[in-house]
Short mmCIF file of C-alpha atoms in Angstrom, two decimals:
data_model
loop_
_atom_site.label_atom_id
_atom_site.label_comp_id
_atom_site.label_asym_id
_atom_site.label_seq_id
_atom_site.Cartn_x
_atom_site.Cartn_y
_atom_site.Cartn_z
CA UNK A 1255 -14.27 -2.61 0.22
CA UNK A 1256 -11.93 -2.58 3.22
CA UNK A 1257 -12.87 1.04 3.93
CA UNK A 1258 -16.56 0.09 4.02
CA UNK A 1259 -15.85 -2.72 6.47
CA UNK A 1260 -13.97 -0.24 8.69
CA UNK A 1261 -16.85 2.28 8.45
CA UNK A 1262 -19.43 -0.29 9.58
CA UNK A 1263 -17.15 -1.26 12.45
CA UNK A 1264 -16.70 2.37 13.56
CA UNK A 1265 -20.47 2.91 13.59
CA UNK A 1266 -20.95 0.31 16.32
CA UNK A 1267 -17.59 0.11 18.15
CA UNK A 1268 -15.86 3.14 19.70
CA UNK A 1269 -12.08 3.09 19.48
CA UNK A 1270 -10.50 -0.40 19.55
CA UNK A 1271 -8.55 0.25 16.32
CA UNK A 1272 -6.19 -2.63 17.12
CA UNK A 1273 -9.15 -5.00 17.55
CA UNK A 1274 -10.67 -3.84 14.24
CA UNK A 1275 -7.37 -4.32 12.40
CA UNK A 1276 -6.91 -7.75 13.98
CA UNK A 1277 -10.39 -8.98 13.06
CA UNK A 1278 -10.29 -7.69 9.47
CA UNK A 1279 -6.73 -8.97 8.92
CA UNK A 1280 -7.65 -12.39 10.31
CA UNK A 1281 -10.75 -12.55 8.11
CA UNK A 1282 -8.75 -11.67 4.98
CA UNK A 1283 -5.95 -14.10 5.87
CA UNK A 1284 -8.43 -16.95 6.38
CA UNK A 1285 -7.61 -17.67 10.03
CA UNK A 1286 -9.17 -17.65 13.49
CA UNK A 1287 -8.61 -15.19 16.33
CA UNK A 1288 -8.43 -15.59 20.10
CA UNK A 1289 -9.59 -12.52 22.05
CA UNK A 1290 -8.58 -12.03 25.67
CA UNK A 1291 -9.95 -9.32 27.93
CA UNK A 1292 -12.03 -8.67 31.01
CA UNK A 1293 -15.82 -8.62 30.43
CA UNK A 1294 -17.53 -5.65 28.86
CA UNK A 1295 -14.95 -4.52 26.30
CA UNK A 1296 -17.11 -5.02 23.18
CA UNK A 1297 -15.83 -8.45 22.10
CA UNK A 1298 -19.34 -9.71 21.26
CA UNK A 1299 -20.30 -6.37 19.70
CA UNK A 1300 -17.17 -6.40 17.55
CA UNK A 1301 -17.85 -9.95 16.32
CA UNK A 1302 -21.49 -9.15 15.55
CA UNK A 1303 -20.46 -5.95 13.74
CA UNK A 1304 -17.84 -7.75 11.62
CA UNK A 1305 -20.50 -10.25 10.51
CA UNK A 1306 -22.84 -7.39 9.61
CA UNK A 1307 -20.05 -5.62 7.70
CA UNK A 1308 -19.54 -8.61 5.38
CA UNK A 1309 -23.22 -9.73 5.18
CA UNK A 1310 -22.27 -12.97 6.90
CA UNK A 1311 -24.30 -15.30 9.10
CA UNK A 1312 -23.39 -14.89 12.77
CA UNK A 1313 -23.76 -17.40 15.61
CA UNK A 1314 -22.79 -17.07 19.26
CA UNK A 1315 -22.00 -20.09 21.43
CA UNK A 1316 -21.72 -19.59 25.19
CA UNK A 1317 -19.26 -22.22 26.41
CA UNK A 1318 -20.04 -23.99 29.67
CA UNK A 1319 -18.55 -27.12 31.29
CA UNK A 1320 -21.63 -29.18 30.33
CA UNK A 1321 -21.55 -28.10 26.66
CA UNK A 1322 -21.31 -31.23 24.48
CA UNK A 1323 -19.86 -31.55 20.95
CA UNK A 1324 -23.34 -32.23 19.54
CA UNK A 1325 -24.49 -28.88 20.91
CA UNK A 1326 -22.16 -27.02 18.55
CA UNK A 1327 -21.64 -29.26 15.48
CA UNK A 1328 -25.17 -30.70 15.27
CA UNK A 1329 -26.90 -34.01 15.83
CA UNK A 1330 -29.21 -36.61 14.31
CA UNK A 1331 -32.86 -36.53 15.35
CA UNK A 1332 -35.20 -39.52 14.99
CA UNK A 1333 -38.48 -38.70 13.28
CA UNK A 1334 -41.17 -41.06 14.59
CA UNK A 1335 -43.54 -40.19 11.73
CA UNK A 1336 -41.16 -41.33 8.99
CA UNK A 1337 -39.04 -43.73 11.03
CA UNK A 1338 -35.86 -42.03 9.76
CA UNK A 1339 -33.06 -39.95 11.21
CA UNK A 1340 -32.71 -36.34 10.06
CA UNK A 1341 -29.59 -34.22 10.57
CA UNK A 1342 -29.86 -30.93 12.38
CA UNK A 1343 -26.77 -28.77 11.87
CA UNK A 1344 -25.40 -26.96 14.90
CA UNK A 1345 -24.57 -23.26 15.38
CA UNK A 1346 -20.99 -23.74 14.18
CA UNK A 1347 -22.36 -23.83 10.62
CA UNK A 1348 -22.16 -20.07 10.10
CA UNK A 1349 -19.72 -17.61 8.53
CA UNK A 1350 -18.62 -16.05 11.82
CA UNK A 1351 -18.87 -18.02 15.06
CA UNK A 1352 -18.23 -16.41 18.43
CA UNK A 1353 -17.10 -18.93 21.06
CA UNK A 1354 -17.64 -17.04 24.29
CA UNK A 1355 -15.29 -18.12 27.11
CA UNK A 1356 -13.86 -21.05 25.16
CA UNK A 1357 -11.79 -22.17 28.16
CA UNK A 1358 -14.99 -23.06 30.04
CA UNK A 1359 -15.82 -25.89 27.62
CA UNK A 1360 -14.46 -29.39 28.19
CA UNK A 1361 -11.62 -30.93 26.20
CA UNK A 1362 -14.08 -33.13 24.28
CA UNK A 1363 -16.02 -30.11 23.05
CA UNK A 1364 -12.84 -28.20 22.21
CA UNK A 1365 -11.67 -31.13 20.08
CA UNK A 1366 -14.89 -30.91 18.05
CA UNK A 1367 -14.26 -27.21 17.52
CA UNK A 1368 -10.70 -28.00 16.52
CA UNK A 1369 -11.95 -30.19 13.66
CA UNK A 1370 -14.22 -27.38 12.50
CA UNK A 1371 -11.41 -24.82 12.68
CA UNK A 1372 -8.74 -26.93 11.01
CA UNK A 1373 -10.67 -29.11 8.55
CA UNK A 1374 -13.48 -26.62 7.76
CA UNK A 1375 -15.97 -29.46 8.23
CA UNK A 1376 -17.95 -31.31 10.90
CA UNK A 1377 -18.77 -35.01 11.25
CA UNK A 1378 -22.35 -35.99 12.20
CA UNK A 1379 -23.37 -39.64 12.14
CA UNK A 1380 -20.37 -40.56 9.99
CA UNK A 1381 -21.21 -37.96 7.34
CA UNK A 1382 -18.99 -34.93 6.72
CA UNK A 1383 -20.65 -31.55 6.34
CA UNK A 1384 -18.67 -28.68 4.84
CA UNK A 1385 -18.71 -25.37 6.70
CA UNK A 1386 -19.66 -22.14 4.89
CA UNK A 1387 -17.01 -20.16 3.03
CA UNK A 1388 -15.75 -17.87 4.46
CA UNK A 1389 -15.65 -19.39 7.95
CA UNK A 1390 -14.02 -17.72 10.94
CA UNK A 1391 -13.98 -18.47 14.67
CA UNK A 1392 -13.65 -15.69 17.23
CA UNK A 1393 -12.94 -17.27 20.60
CA UNK A 1394 -12.85 -15.26 23.83
CA UNK A 1395 -11.41 -16.00 27.22
CA UNK A 1396 -11.43 -14.12 30.50
CA UNK A 1397 -7.94 -13.80 32.06
CA UNK A 1398 -9.09 -12.85 35.58
CA UNK A 1399 -11.22 -15.88 36.46
CA UNK A 1400 -9.66 -19.34 36.25
CA UNK A 1401 -12.10 -21.25 38.47
CA UNK A 1402 -14.02 -23.88 36.54
CA UNK A 1403 -12.01 -23.40 33.35
CA UNK A 1404 -9.92 -25.70 31.18
CA UNK A 1405 -6.58 -24.25 30.07
CA UNK A 1406 -6.29 -24.41 26.28
CA UNK A 1407 -3.55 -26.87 25.23
CA UNK A 1408 -0.62 -25.48 23.27
CA UNK A 1409 -1.60 -27.43 20.14
CA UNK A 1410 -4.98 -25.71 20.13
CA UNK A 1411 -3.54 -22.26 20.89
CA UNK A 1412 -1.20 -22.69 17.92
CA UNK A 1413 -4.17 -23.08 15.57
CA UNK A 1414 -5.36 -19.55 16.28
CA UNK A 1415 -3.77 -17.30 13.70
CA UNK A 1416 -3.52 -14.53 16.27
CA UNK A 1417 -4.30 -13.67 19.88
CA UNK A 1418 -5.44 -10.11 20.53
CA UNK A 1419 -5.42 -8.69 24.07
CA UNK A 1420 -8.06 -5.96 24.38
CA UNK A 1421 -7.43 -3.01 26.68
CA UNK A 1422 -9.77 -0.49 28.29
CA UNK A 1423 -10.93 2.48 26.20
CA UNK A 1424 -9.56 5.96 26.91
CA UNK A 1425 -11.72 8.37 28.97
CA UNK A 1426 -12.68 10.26 25.78
CA UNK A 1427 -13.72 7.03 24.08
CA UNK A 1428 -15.70 5.95 27.12
CA UNK A 1429 -17.48 9.33 27.07
CA UNK A 1430 -18.37 8.75 23.41
CA UNK A 1431 -19.77 5.30 24.34
CA UNK A 1432 -22.08 6.93 26.91
CA UNK A 1433 -23.19 9.53 24.35
CA UNK A 1434 -24.04 6.86 21.78
CA UNK A 1435 -25.97 4.81 24.34
CA UNK A 1436 -27.86 7.89 25.52
CA UNK A 1437 -28.94 9.00 22.02
CA UNK A 1438 -29.81 5.47 20.90
CA UNK A 1439 -27.15 5.20 18.20
CA UNK A 1440 -26.12 1.72 19.36
CA UNK A 1441 -29.59 0.36 18.56
CA UNK A 1442 -29.94 1.92 15.10
CA UNK A 1443 -29.33 -0.08 11.92
CA UNK A 1444 -25.96 0.34 10.22
CA UNK A 1445 -26.02 3.22 7.73
CA UNK A 1446 -23.01 2.13 5.66
CA UNK A 1447 -23.76 -0.45 2.98
CA UNK A 1448 -21.93 -3.70 3.91
CA UNK A 1449 -19.81 -5.71 1.50
CA UNK A 1450 -20.90 -9.16 0.35
CA UNK A 1451 -19.43 -12.58 1.05
CA UNK A 1452 -18.30 -12.66 -2.59
CA UNK A 1453 -16.34 -9.48 -1.89
CA UNK A 1454 -14.65 -11.19 1.06
CA UNK A 1455 -13.71 -14.16 -1.12
CA UNK A 1456 -12.35 -11.71 -3.72
CA UNK A 1457 -10.28 -9.90 -1.07
CA UNK A 1458 -8.90 -13.24 0.14
CA UNK A 1459 -7.74 -14.04 -3.39
CA UNK A 1460 -6.09 -10.61 -3.51
CA UNK A 1461 -4.26 -11.37 -0.25
CA UNK A 1462 -2.91 -14.55 -1.86
CA UNK A 1463 -1.52 -12.42 -4.71
CA UNK A 1464 0.33 -9.93 -2.46
CA UNK A 1465 4.03 -10.33 -3.24
CA UNK A 1466 6.39 -11.49 -0.48
CA UNK A 1467 10.06 -11.17 -1.39
CA UNK A 1468 12.51 -13.91 -0.43
CA UNK A 1469 14.32 -11.40 1.81
CA UNK A 1470 11.12 -10.88 3.85
CA UNK A 1471 10.54 -14.65 4.00
CA UNK A 1472 14.11 -15.12 5.27
CA UNK A 1473 13.44 -12.37 7.85
CA UNK A 1474 10.37 -14.31 9.07
CA UNK A 1475 12.33 -17.59 9.25
CA UNK A 1476 15.16 -15.93 11.20
CA UNK A 1477 12.64 -14.50 13.70
CA UNK A 1478 10.94 -17.86 14.23
CA UNK A 1479 14.28 -19.63 14.64
CA UNK A 1480 15.44 -17.01 17.12
CA UNK A 1481 12.41 -17.81 19.31
CA UNK A 1482 13.69 -21.41 19.29
CA UNK A 1483 17.00 -20.23 20.78
CA UNK A 1484 18.88 -20.56 17.49
CA UNK A 1485 18.85 -18.38 14.36
CA UNK A 1486 21.66 -16.18 12.98
CA UNK A 1487 21.81 -14.02 16.13
CA UNK A 1488 20.61 -15.92 19.22
CA UNK A 1489 19.40 -13.74 22.09
CA UNK A 1490 21.55 -14.12 25.18
CA UNK A 1491 19.60 -15.36 28.18
CA UNK A 1492 16.41 -16.02 26.21
CA UNK A 1493 16.53 -19.70 27.20
CA UNK A 1494 15.95 -18.69 30.82
CA UNK A 1495 12.53 -17.34 29.87
CA UNK A 1496 11.42 -19.35 26.80
CA UNK A 1497 10.92 -23.10 27.06
CA UNK A 1498 9.45 -23.72 23.58
CA UNK A 1499 9.60 -21.32 20.64
CA UNK A 1500 7.16 -20.72 17.79
CA UNK A 1501 6.24 -23.48 15.33
CA UNK A 1502 6.24 -23.15 11.52
CA UNK A 1503 2.61 -22.04 11.89
CA UNK A 1504 3.99 -18.90 13.52
CA UNK A 1505 6.04 -18.11 10.41
CA UNK A 1506 3.05 -18.75 8.14
CA UNK A 1507 0.93 -16.44 10.33
CA UNK A 1508 3.53 -13.64 10.17
CA UNK A 1509 3.62 -13.87 6.38
CA UNK A 1510 -0.16 -14.19 5.86
CA UNK A 1511 -1.04 -11.35 8.21
CA UNK A 1512 1.72 -9.26 6.64
CA UNK A 1513 0.00 -9.80 3.28
CA UNK A 1514 -3.38 -8.82 4.78
CA UNK A 1515 -1.92 -5.64 6.30
CA UNK A 1516 -0.24 -4.73 3.01
CA UNK A 1517 -3.57 -5.10 1.20
CA UNK A 1518 -5.33 -2.87 3.74
CA UNK A 1519 -2.57 -0.28 3.24
CA UNK A 1520 -3.11 -0.33 -0.53
CA UNK A 1521 0.17 -2.11 -1.32
CA UNK A 1522 0.75 -5.16 -3.50
CA UNK A 1523 3.90 -6.20 -1.60
CA UNK A 1524 4.91 -6.91 2.02
CA UNK A 1525 7.50 -4.78 3.81
CA UNK A 1526 9.30 -5.73 7.07
CA UNK A 1527 7.17 -3.20 8.98
CA UNK A 1528 4.08 -5.29 8.15
CA UNK A 1529 5.69 -8.29 9.83
CA UNK A 1530 6.75 -6.18 12.80
CA UNK A 1531 3.25 -4.73 13.20
CA UNK A 1532 1.70 -8.17 13.86
CA UNK A 1533 4.48 -9.52 16.07
CA UNK A 1534 2.51 -9.45 19.34
CA UNK A 1535 -0.77 -11.04 18.14
CA UNK A 1536 1.10 -13.77 16.26
CA UNK A 1537 3.76 -14.73 18.80
CA UNK A 1538 2.40 -13.90 22.28
CA UNK A 1539 0.49 -17.20 22.49
CA UNK A 1540 3.12 -19.30 20.71
CA UNK A 1541 6.01 -18.76 23.13
CA UNK A 1542 5.88 -21.21 26.03
CA UNK A 1543 7.46 -19.42 28.97
CA UNK A 1544 9.56 -21.12 31.62
CA UNK A 1545 8.64 -21.24 35.30
CA UNK A 1546 11.18 -18.47 35.99
CA UNK A 1547 9.50 -16.20 33.43
CA UNK A 1548 6.07 -16.89 34.91
CA UNK A 1549 7.34 -16.37 38.46
CA UNK A 1550 9.04 -13.09 37.53
CA UNK A 1551 5.94 -12.03 35.55
CA UNK A 1552 7.92 -11.49 32.34
CA UNK A 1553 5.33 -10.58 29.68
CA UNK A 1554 5.56 -12.46 26.35
CA UNK A 1555 5.57 -9.11 24.52
CA UNK A 1556 8.91 -8.27 26.17
CA UNK A 1557 10.39 -11.54 24.87
CA UNK A 1558 9.00 -10.89 21.39
CA UNK A 1559 10.60 -7.44 21.36
CA UNK A 1560 13.94 -8.95 22.36
CA UNK A 1561 13.74 -11.35 19.39
CA UNK A 1562 12.82 -8.64 16.89
CA UNK A 1563 15.56 -6.32 18.21
CA UNK A 1564 18.13 -9.06 17.64
CA UNK A 1565 17.13 -9.90 14.05
CA UNK A 1566 18.11 -7.22 11.50
CA UNK A 1567 15.32 -6.26 9.09
CA UNK A 1568 16.10 -6.50 5.35
#
């Protein structure tokens, strides 16, 4: 099933193996992903392709400063013929929802999305409406343009299971993109048969059953505590660059994504390398850097590496 998802992805997206692994792992782990890159690097295409690969309903929401909560969760409409209100569900009621440029929406709208992401439900006219299962949010933000944007608060960033930073394709991959556009392959239907939503629910249950030994759990806890300037082997000088470390959600994310990676590798147990493989997407947005780190342009990945180098793997 996982192989078929990967095959559908490769038919529409050239390269971007890290993005594919991140999206599939996040889907299997039951979380949401934050994608950061400059425009034009196939974020929307990747989200649309993932929905097609799992036969899921896809919706895209373009975030703007005037976007209101009702525009995404839904609203009540008065029917003059019957004299009654009817509920019209918004675009967030889909299996995969792409929130394009999430940092352009106001805090009020982001709070409505937060309820959908965390509670898996929306509230319209005092009535709760359950979201489809599976439900996954793919939010994007542009790092090069900050004018007219609202910086995501740390509490909201923490609710994204992972943050993937997308890089430019290699020259060979970019040449393959041009070939596919020229011969019309990008517009053709997907040849690989997609999996079903029931298959996704089955894979999620399998992820829950992937064994995580207490030694690996202790490894995760030691890593998270080291980011908080404590742990068995504190990193010297880390406090000069890290103001706030990762929350318990960070530890849960390391374990859950480790389980998802193990499943994709055909294993029924998590090894420390699984945890190490997801260290950047899980922790890069959970470490709050100090002013000195921001002024010196110290990347969060460098701080994450320092933490992992200090904690011995079981």
